[in-house]
Short mmCIF file of C-alpha atoms in Angstrom, two decimals:
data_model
loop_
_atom_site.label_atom_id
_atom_site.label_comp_id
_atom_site.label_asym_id
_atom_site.label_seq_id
_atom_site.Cartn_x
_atom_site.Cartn_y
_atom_site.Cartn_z
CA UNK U 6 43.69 60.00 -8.11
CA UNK U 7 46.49 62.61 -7.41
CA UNK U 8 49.44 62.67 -9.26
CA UNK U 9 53.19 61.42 -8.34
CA UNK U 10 54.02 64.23 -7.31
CA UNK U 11 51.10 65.17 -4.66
CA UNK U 12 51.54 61.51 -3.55
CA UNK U 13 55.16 62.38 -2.52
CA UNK U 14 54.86 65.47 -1.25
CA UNK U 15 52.53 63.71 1.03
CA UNK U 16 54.97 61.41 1.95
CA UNK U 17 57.91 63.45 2.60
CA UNK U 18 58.92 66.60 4.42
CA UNK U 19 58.79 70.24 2.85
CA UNK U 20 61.78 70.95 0.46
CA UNK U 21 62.29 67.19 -0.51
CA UNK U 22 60.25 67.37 -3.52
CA UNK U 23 61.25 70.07 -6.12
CA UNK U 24 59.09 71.16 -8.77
CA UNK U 25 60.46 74.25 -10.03
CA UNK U 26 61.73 74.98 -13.54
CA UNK U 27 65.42 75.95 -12.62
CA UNK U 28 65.81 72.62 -10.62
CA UNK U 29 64.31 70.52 -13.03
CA UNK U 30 66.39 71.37 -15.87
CA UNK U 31 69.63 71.20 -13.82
CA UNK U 32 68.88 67.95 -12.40
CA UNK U 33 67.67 66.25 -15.94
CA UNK U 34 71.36 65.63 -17.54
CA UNK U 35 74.75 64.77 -16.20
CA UNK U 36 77.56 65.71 -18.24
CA UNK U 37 77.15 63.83 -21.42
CA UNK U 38 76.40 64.49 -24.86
CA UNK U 39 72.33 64.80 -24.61
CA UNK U 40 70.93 62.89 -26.93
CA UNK U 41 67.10 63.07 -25.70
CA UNK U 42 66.52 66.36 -23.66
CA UNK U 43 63.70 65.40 -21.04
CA UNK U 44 62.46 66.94 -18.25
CA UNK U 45 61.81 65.19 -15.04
CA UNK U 46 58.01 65.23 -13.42
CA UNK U 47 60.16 65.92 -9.85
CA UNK U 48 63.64 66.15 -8.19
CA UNK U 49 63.35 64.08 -5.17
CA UNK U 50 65.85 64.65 -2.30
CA UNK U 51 65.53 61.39 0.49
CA UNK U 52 67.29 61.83 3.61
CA UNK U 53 66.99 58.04 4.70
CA UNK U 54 66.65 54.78 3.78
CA UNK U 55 63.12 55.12 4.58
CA UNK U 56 62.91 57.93 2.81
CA UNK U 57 64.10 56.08 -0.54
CA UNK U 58 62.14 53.09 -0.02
CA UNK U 59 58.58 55.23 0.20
CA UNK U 60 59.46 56.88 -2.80
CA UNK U 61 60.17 53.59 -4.84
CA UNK U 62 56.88 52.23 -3.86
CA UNK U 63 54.93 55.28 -4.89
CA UNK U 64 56.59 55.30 -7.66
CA UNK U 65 56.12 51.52 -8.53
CA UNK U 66 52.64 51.77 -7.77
CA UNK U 67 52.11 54.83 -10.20
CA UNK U 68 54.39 53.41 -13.17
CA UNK U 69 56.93 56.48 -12.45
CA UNK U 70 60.08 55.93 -13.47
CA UNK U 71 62.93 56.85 -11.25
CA UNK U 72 66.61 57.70 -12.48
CA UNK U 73 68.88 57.90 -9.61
CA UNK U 74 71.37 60.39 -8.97
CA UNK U 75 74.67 61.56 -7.19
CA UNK U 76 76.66 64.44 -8.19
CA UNK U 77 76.03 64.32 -11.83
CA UNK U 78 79.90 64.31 -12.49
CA UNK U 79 79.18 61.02 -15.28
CA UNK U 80 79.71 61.73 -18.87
CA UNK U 81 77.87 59.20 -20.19
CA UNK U 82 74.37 59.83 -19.64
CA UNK U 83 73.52 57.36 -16.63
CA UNK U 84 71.91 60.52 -15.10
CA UNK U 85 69.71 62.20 -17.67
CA UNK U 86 65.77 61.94 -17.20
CA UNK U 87 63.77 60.25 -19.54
CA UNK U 88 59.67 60.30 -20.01
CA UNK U 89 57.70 60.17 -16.89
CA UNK U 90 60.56 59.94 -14.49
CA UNK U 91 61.38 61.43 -11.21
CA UNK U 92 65.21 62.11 -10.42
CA UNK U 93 66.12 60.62 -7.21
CA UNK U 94 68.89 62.45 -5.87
CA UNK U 95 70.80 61.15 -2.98
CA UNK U 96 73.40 64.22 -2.58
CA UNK U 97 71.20 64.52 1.24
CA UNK U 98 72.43 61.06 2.32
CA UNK U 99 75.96 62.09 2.85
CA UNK U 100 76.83 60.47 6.42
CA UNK U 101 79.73 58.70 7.56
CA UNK U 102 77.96 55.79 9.29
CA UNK U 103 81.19 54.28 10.67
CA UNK U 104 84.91 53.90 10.39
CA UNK U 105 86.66 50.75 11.51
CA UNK U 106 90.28 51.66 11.81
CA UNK U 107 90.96 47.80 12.64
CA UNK U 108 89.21 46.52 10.61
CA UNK U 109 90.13 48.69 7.98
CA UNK U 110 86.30 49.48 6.77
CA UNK U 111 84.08 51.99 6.65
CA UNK U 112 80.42 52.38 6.61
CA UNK U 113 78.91 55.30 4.24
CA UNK U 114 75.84 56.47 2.94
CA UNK U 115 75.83 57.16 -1.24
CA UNK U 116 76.02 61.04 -1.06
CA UNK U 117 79.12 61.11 0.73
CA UNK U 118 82.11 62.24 -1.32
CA UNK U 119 84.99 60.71 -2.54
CA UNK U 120 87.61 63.46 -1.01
CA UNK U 121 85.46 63.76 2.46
CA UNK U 122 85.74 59.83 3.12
CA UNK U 123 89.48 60.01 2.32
CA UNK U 124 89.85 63.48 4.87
CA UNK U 125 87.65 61.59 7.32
CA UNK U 126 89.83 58.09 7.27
CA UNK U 127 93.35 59.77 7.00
CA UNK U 128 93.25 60.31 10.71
CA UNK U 129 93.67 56.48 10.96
CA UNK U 130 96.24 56.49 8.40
CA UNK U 131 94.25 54.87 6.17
CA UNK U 132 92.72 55.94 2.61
CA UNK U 133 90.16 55.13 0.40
CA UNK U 134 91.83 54.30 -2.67
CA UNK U 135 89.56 54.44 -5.89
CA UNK U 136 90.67 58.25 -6.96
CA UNK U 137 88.46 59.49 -9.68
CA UNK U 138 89.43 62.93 -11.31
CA UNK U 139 86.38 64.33 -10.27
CA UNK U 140 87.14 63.14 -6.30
CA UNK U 141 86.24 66.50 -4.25
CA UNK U 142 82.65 66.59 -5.95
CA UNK U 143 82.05 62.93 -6.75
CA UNK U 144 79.77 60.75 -4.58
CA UNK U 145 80.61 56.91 -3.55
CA UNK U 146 77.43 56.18 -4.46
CA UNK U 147 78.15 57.39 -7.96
CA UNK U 148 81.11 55.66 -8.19
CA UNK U 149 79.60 52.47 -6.95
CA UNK U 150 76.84 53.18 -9.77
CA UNK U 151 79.58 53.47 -12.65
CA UNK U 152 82.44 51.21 -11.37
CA UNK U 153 84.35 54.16 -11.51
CA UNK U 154 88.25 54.21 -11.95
CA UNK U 155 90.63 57.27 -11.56
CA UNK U 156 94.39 57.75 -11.19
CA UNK U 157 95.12 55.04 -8.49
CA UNK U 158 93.80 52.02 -10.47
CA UNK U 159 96.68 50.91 -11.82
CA UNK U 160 97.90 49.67 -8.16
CA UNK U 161 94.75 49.86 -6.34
CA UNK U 162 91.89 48.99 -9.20
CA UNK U 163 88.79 50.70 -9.46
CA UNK U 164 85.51 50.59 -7.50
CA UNK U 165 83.92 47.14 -7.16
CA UNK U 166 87.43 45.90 -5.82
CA UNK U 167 86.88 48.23 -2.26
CA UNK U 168 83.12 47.36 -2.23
CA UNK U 169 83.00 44.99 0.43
CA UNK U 170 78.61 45.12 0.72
CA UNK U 171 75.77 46.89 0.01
CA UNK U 172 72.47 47.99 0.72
CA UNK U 173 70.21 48.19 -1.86
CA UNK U 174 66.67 49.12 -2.39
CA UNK U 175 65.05 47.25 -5.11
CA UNK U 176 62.02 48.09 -7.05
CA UNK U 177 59.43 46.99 -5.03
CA UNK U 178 60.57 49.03 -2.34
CA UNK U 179 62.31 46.03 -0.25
CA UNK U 180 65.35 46.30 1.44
CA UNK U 181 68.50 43.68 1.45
CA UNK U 182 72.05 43.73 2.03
CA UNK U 183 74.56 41.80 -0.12
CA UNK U 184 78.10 41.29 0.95
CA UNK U 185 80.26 40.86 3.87
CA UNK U 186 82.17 43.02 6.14
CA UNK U 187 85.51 40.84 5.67
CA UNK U 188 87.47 40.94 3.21
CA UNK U 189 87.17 37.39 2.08
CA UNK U 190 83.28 35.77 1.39
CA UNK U 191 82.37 33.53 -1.22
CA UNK U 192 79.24 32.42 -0.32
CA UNK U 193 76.79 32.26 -2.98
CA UNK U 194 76.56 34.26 -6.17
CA UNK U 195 78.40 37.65 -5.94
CA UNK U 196 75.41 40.00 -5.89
CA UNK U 197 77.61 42.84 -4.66
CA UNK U 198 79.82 42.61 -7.21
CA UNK U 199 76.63 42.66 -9.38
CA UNK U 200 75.26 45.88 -8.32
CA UNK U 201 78.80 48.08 -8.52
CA UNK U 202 78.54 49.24 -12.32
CA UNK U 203 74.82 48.35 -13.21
CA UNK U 204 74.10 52.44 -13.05
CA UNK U 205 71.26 52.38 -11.12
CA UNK U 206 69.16 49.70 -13.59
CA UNK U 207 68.70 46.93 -11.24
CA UNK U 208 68.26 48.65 -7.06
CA UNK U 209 69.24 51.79 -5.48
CA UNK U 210 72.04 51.93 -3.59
CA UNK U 211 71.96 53.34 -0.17
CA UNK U 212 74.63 51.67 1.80
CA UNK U 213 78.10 50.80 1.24
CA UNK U 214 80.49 49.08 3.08
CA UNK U 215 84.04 49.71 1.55
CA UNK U 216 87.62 48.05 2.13
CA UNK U 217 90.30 50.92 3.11
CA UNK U 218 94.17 51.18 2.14
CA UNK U 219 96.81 52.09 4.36
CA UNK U 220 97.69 55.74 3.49
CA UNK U 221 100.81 55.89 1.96
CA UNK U 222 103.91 57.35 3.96
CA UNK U 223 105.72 58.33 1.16
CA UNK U 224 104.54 59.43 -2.22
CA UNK U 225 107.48 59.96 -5.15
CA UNK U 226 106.40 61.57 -8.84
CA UNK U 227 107.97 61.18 -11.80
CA UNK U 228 107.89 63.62 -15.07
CA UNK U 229 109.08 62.43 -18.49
CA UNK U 230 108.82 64.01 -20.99
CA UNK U 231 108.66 63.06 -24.54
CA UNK U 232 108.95 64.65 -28.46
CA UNK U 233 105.57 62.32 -28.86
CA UNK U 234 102.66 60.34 -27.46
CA UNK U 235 103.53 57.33 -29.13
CA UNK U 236 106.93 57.47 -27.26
CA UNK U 237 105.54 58.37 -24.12
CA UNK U 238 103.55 55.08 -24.68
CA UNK U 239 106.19 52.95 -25.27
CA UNK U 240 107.67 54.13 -21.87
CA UNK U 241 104.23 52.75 -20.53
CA UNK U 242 105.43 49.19 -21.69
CA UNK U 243 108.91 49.85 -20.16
CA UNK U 244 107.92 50.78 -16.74
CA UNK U 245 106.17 47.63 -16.80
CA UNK U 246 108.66 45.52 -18.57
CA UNK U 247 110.71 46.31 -15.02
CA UNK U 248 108.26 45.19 -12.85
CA UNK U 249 107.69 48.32 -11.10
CA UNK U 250 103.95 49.01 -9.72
CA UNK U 251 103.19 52.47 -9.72
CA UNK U 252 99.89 53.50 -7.53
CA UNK U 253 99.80 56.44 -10.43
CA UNK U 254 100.73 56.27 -14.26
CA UNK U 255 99.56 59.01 -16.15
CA UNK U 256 99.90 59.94 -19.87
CA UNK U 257 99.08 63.09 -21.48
CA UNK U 258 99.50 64.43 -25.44
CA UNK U 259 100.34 68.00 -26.60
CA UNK U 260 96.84 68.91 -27.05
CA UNK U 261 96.27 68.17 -23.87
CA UNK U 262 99.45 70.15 -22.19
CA UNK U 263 98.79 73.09 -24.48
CA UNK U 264 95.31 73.59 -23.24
CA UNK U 265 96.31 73.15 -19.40
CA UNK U 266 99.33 75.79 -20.28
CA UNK U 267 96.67 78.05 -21.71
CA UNK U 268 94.25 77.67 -19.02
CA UNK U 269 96.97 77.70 -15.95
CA UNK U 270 99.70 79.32 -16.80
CA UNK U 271 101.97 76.35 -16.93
CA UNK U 272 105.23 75.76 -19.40
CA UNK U 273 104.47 72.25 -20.39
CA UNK U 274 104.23 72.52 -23.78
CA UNK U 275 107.72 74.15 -23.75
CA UNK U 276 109.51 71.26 -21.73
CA UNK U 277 107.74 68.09 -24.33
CA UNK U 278 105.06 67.46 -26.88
CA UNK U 279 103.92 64.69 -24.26
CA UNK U 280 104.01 63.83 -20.77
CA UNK U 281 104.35 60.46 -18.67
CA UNK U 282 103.46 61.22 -15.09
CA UNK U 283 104.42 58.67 -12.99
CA UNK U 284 103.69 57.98 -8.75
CA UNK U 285 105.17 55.50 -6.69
CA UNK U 286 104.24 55.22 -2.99
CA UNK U 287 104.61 53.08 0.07
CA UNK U 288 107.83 52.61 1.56
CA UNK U 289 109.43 51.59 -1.50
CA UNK U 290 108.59 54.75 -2.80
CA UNK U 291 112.06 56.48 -3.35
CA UNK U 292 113.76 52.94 -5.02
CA UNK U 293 110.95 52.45 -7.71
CA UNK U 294 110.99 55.97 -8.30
CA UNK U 295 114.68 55.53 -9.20
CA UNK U 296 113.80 52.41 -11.19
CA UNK U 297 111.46 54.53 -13.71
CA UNK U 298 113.50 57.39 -14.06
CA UNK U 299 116.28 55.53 -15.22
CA UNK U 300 113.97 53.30 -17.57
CA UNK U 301 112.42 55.75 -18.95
CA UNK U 302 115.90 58.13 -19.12
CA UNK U 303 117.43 54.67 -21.74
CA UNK U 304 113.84 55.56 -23.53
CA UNK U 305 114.71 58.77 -24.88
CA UNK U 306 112.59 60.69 -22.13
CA UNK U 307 113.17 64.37 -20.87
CA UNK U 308 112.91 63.12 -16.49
CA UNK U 309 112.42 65.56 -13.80
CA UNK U 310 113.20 65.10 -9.94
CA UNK U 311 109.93 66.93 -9.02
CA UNK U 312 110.04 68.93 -5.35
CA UNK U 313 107.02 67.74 -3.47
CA UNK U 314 105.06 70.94 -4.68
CA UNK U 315 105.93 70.87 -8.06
CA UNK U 316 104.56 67.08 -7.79
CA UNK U 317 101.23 67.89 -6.50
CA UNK U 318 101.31 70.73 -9.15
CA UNK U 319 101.30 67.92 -11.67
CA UNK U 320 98.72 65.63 -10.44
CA UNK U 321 96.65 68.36 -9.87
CA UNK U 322 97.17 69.27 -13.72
CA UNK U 323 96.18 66.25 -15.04
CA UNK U 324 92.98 66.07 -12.69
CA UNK U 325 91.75 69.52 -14.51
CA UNK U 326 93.08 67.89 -18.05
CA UNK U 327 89.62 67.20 -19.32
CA UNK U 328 89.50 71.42 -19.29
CA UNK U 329 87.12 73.50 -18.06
CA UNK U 330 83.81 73.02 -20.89
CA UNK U 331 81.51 70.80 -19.95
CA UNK U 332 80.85 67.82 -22.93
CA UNK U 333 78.61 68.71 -25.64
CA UNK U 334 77.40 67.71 -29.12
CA UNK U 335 80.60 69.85 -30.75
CA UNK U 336 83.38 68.14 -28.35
CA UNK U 337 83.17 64.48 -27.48
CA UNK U 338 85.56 62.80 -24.37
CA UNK U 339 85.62 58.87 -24.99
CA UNK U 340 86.66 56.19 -22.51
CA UNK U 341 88.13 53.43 -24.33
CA UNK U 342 90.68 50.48 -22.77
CA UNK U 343 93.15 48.92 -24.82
CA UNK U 344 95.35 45.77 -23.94
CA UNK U 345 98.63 47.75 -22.09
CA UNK U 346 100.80 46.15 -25.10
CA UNK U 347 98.45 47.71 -27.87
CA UNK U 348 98.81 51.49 -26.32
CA UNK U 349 101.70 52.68 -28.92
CA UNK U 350 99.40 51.14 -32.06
CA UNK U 351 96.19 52.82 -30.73
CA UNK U 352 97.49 55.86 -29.98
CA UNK U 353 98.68 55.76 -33.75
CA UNK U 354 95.06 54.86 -34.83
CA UNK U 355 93.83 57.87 -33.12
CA UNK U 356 95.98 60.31 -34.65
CA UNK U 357 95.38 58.49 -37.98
CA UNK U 358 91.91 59.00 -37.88
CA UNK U 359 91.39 62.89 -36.69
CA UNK U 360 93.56 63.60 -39.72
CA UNK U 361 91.72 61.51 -41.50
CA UNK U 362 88.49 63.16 -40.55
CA UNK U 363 90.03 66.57 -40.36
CA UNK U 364 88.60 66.76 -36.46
CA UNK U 365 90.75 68.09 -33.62
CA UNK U 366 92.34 65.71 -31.28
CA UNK U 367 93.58 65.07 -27.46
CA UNK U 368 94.48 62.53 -25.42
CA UNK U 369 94.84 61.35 -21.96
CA UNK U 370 95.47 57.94 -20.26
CA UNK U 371 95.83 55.87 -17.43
CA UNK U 372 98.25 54.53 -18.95
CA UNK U 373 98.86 51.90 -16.15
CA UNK U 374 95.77 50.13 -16.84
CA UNK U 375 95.27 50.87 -20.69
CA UNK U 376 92.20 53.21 -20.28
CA UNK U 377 92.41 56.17 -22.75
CA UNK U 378 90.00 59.29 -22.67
CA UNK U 379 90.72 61.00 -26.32
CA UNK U 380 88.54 63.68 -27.21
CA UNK U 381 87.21 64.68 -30.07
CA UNK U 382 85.91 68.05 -31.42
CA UNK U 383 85.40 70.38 -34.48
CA UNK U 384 85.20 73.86 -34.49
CA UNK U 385 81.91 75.90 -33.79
CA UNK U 386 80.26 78.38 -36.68
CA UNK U 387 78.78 81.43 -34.30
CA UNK U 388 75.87 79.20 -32.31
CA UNK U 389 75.80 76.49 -35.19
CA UNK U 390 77.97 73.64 -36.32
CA UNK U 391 78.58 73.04 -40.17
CA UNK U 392 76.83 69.81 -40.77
CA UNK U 393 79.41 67.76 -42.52
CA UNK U 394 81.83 68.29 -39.65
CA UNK U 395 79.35 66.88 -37.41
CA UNK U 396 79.39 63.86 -39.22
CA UNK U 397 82.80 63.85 -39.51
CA UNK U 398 82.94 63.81 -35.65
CA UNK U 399 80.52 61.03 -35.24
CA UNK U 400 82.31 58.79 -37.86
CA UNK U 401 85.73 59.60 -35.62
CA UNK U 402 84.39 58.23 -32.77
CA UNK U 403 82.56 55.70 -34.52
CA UNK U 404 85.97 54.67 -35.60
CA UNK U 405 87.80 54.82 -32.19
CA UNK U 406 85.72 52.54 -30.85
CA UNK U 407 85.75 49.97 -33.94
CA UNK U 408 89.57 50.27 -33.14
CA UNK U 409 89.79 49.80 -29.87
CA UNK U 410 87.33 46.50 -30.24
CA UNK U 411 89.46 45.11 -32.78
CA UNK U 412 92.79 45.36 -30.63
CA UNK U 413 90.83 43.53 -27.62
CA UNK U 414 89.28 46.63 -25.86
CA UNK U 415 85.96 47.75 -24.68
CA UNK U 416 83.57 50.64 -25.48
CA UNK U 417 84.23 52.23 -21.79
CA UNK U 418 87.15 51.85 -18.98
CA UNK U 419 85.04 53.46 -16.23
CA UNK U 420 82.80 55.63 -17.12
CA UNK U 421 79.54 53.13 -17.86
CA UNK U 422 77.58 52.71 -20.90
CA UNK U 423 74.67 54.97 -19.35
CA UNK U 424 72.86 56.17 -22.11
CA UNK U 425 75.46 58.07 -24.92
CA UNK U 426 77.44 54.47 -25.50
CA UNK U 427 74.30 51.97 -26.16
CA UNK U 428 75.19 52.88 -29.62
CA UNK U 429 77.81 50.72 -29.64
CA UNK U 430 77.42 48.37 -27.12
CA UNK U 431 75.90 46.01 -29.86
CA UNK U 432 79.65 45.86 -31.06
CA UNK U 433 81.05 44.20 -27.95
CA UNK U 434 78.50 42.22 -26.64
CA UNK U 435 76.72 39.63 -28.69
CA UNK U 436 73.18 39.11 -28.55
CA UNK U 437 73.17 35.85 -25.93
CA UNK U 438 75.17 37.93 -23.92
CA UNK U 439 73.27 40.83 -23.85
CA UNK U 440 69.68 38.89 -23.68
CA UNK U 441 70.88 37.18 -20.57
CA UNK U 442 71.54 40.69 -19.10
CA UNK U 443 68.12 41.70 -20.20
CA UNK U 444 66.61 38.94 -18.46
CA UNK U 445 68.46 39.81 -15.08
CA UNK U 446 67.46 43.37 -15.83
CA UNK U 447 64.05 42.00 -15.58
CA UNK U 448 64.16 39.75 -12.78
CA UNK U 449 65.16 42.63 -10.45
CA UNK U 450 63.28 45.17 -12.25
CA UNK U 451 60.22 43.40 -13.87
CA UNK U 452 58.46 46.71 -14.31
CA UNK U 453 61.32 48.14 -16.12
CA UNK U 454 61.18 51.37 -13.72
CA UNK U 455 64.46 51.60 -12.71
CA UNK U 456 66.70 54.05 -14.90
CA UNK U 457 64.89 52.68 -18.03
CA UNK U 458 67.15 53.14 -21.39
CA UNK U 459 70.83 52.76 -19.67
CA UNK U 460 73.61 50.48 -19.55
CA UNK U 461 72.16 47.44 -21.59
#
């Protein structure tokens, strides 16, 4: 009997199947911490549907284990091989099947990316709305994996809210389709709904139907700036306290604006210790813009009437604001959410607790929706790390998430459990809870093939 990968090399076309050392190291983690290094037995690279569903059966028949993937933009270890898999990667499926201006739909394969979709549908006026950071490299498949977020979610909510169906390969190789192409469908259980987030652990995703937006006409952004992050929080709760619905509310600490001034060239750090970035759109734009900027003016903020340019210049900022090095075992980014009206006394816990552990600190939020990313890191010895710092570290993070739990959060926003936060899922999710999710883990998946080791 051949092996996996003779069997797929007979199945698929030259250059779909790649053995060699450079492409399986690349393609064996995202951007998480790595916790278990493990080289794939393949990189697999479908074109079709057809495609994906031989390669699930010849895997299922061989106990392979596949791990699907998309860009590899996660940073939380949905992505990273594990023993005896193949990585699936569906960056090849990147068609735009169909856009339905009327309709306001669209039809897209999971390799297409987030910014081409929204370039593709602005023609129609019309947008795609979830907005991760990482848009111009990030697949919608990806995102459909994570149930990712982004800027836009406090108006516009993340993923699973434009999924309107799917199609889905499950592990036997079969094919179905879940969902509806209108916007309202209750029939039955909510299977679609089921499949955005589950990272790949219970089918492969290789259609998506998603609900569009109507691209905004006007688009208004707001800078405060404030002597501290806990202030810059509190104007969080004041914005809302108004009843104004940004599309965008962004918060970012003086860590955070020192490094982007460092890396770009900007003057942040010498106009606030902390920024609220704020974006109103629609054609209401210009009067809720007003609204903030004099709400957050009574707050003690620093608020700029940004030209359009120097607006984009600021959005674009805070897309780059995790910085430039990729996530390792010396600096940690977390995704924690928070209740909105607990954002001032978390903020405070953070900043208690790197002092506390004597580990650097910075933060950045969508504020809008409570979802904080603080990062956590100690400095590096030459090629080594001093051993108590590195426990340090870990007990910092062990920590933020212990705090966030206790003020009615979860372990991650948006960015999945994958395979980095199972250390902690334990603290969220009782054990009935998290049996029952075992036991639909294994009704859809009763060989346990299907990105074995993630999300529960």
């Amino acid at each position: 009997m051949g092996s996996i990968v003779d069997e797929l090399d007979a199945i698929l076309v030259q250059g779909q199947v790649d053995v060699s050392k450079v492409s399986l190291r690349r393609y064996a983690i995202d951007q998480a911490p790595v916790i278990d290094f493990q080289l794939p037995l393949a990189v697999v690279f479908p074109e079709s549907v057809a495609d994906v569903q031989a390669v699930v059966k010849a895997c299922a028949d061989s106990g392979v284990d596949i791990v699907p993937r998309g860009a590899g933009t996660g940073v939380s270890g949905g992505a990273h091989a594990t023993r005896n898999c193949i990585i699936l990667s569906l960056e090849r499926m990147n068609r735009i099947l169909a856009v339905n201006p009327d309709d306001e739909t669209a039809v897209v394969e999971p390799g297409v990316v987030n910014a081409v979709l929204n370039e593709a549908v602005a023609a129609h006026g019309l947008m795609y709305a979830p907005d991760p950071a990482s848009f111009r490299s990030s697949t919608i498949g990806g995102n459909v994996a994570t149930n990712a977020g982004g800027l836009r979610c406090a108006k516009y909510g993340v993923t699973r809210d434009s999924v309107l169906a799917l199609d889905v390969v499950l592990a036997d190789g079969s094919l179905i389709h879940t969902g509806h192409r209108t916007f309202k469908g209750v029939a039955g259980y909510d299977l679609t709904g089921l499949f955005v987030g589950s990272e790949g652990t219970l089918g492969i995703v290789v259609g998506i139907t998603v609900r569009l937006k109507y691209l905004p006409r006007e688009v208004h952004t707001v800078a405060a700036f404030y002597p501290d992050f806990r202030s810059a929080a509190a104007g969080v709760l004041a914005v809302g306290k108004a009843r104004v619905q940004p599309a965008i509310m962004e918060l970012l600490d003086g860590g955070t604006l020192a490094q982007l001034d460092d890396i770009h060239g900007s003057d942040l750090t010498a106009r606030g210790k902390s920024l609220l970035l704020i974006q109103t759109d629609g054609f209401g734009a210009a009067a809720e813009a007003e609204v903030v900027r004099q709400v957050l003016r009574e707050g003690g903020a620093t608020v700029s009437t940004e030209a359009s340019a120097e607006a984009e210049r600021l959005v674009e900022l805070r897309r780059h604001s995790r910085g430039t090095e990729v996530d390792d075992e010396y600096r940690v980014g977390e995704d924690v959410a928070v209740p909105r009206s607990r954002l001032v006394d978390y903020v405070a816990e953070l900043e208690a607790m790197a002092a506390r552990q004597q580990v650097h600190l910075k933060v950045v939020a969508h504020a809008g929706d409570g979802n904080l990313h603080p990062t956590f890191w100690i400095d590096r010895q030459g090629a080594s790390v001093d051993s108590a710092a590195m426990q340090r570290l870990q007990v910092a993070l062990d920590e933020s998430i212990t705090a966030a739990l206790e003020m009615g959060g979860t372990i991650t926003g948006e960015h999945g459990v994958g395979q980095y936060k199972l250390r902690w899922l334990g603290q969220e999710q009782p054990e009935p809870v998290r049996e029952l999710q075992r036991k639909i883990k294994d009704l859809f998946d009763p060989a346990g093939i299907l990105n074995p080791g993630k999300a529960i």
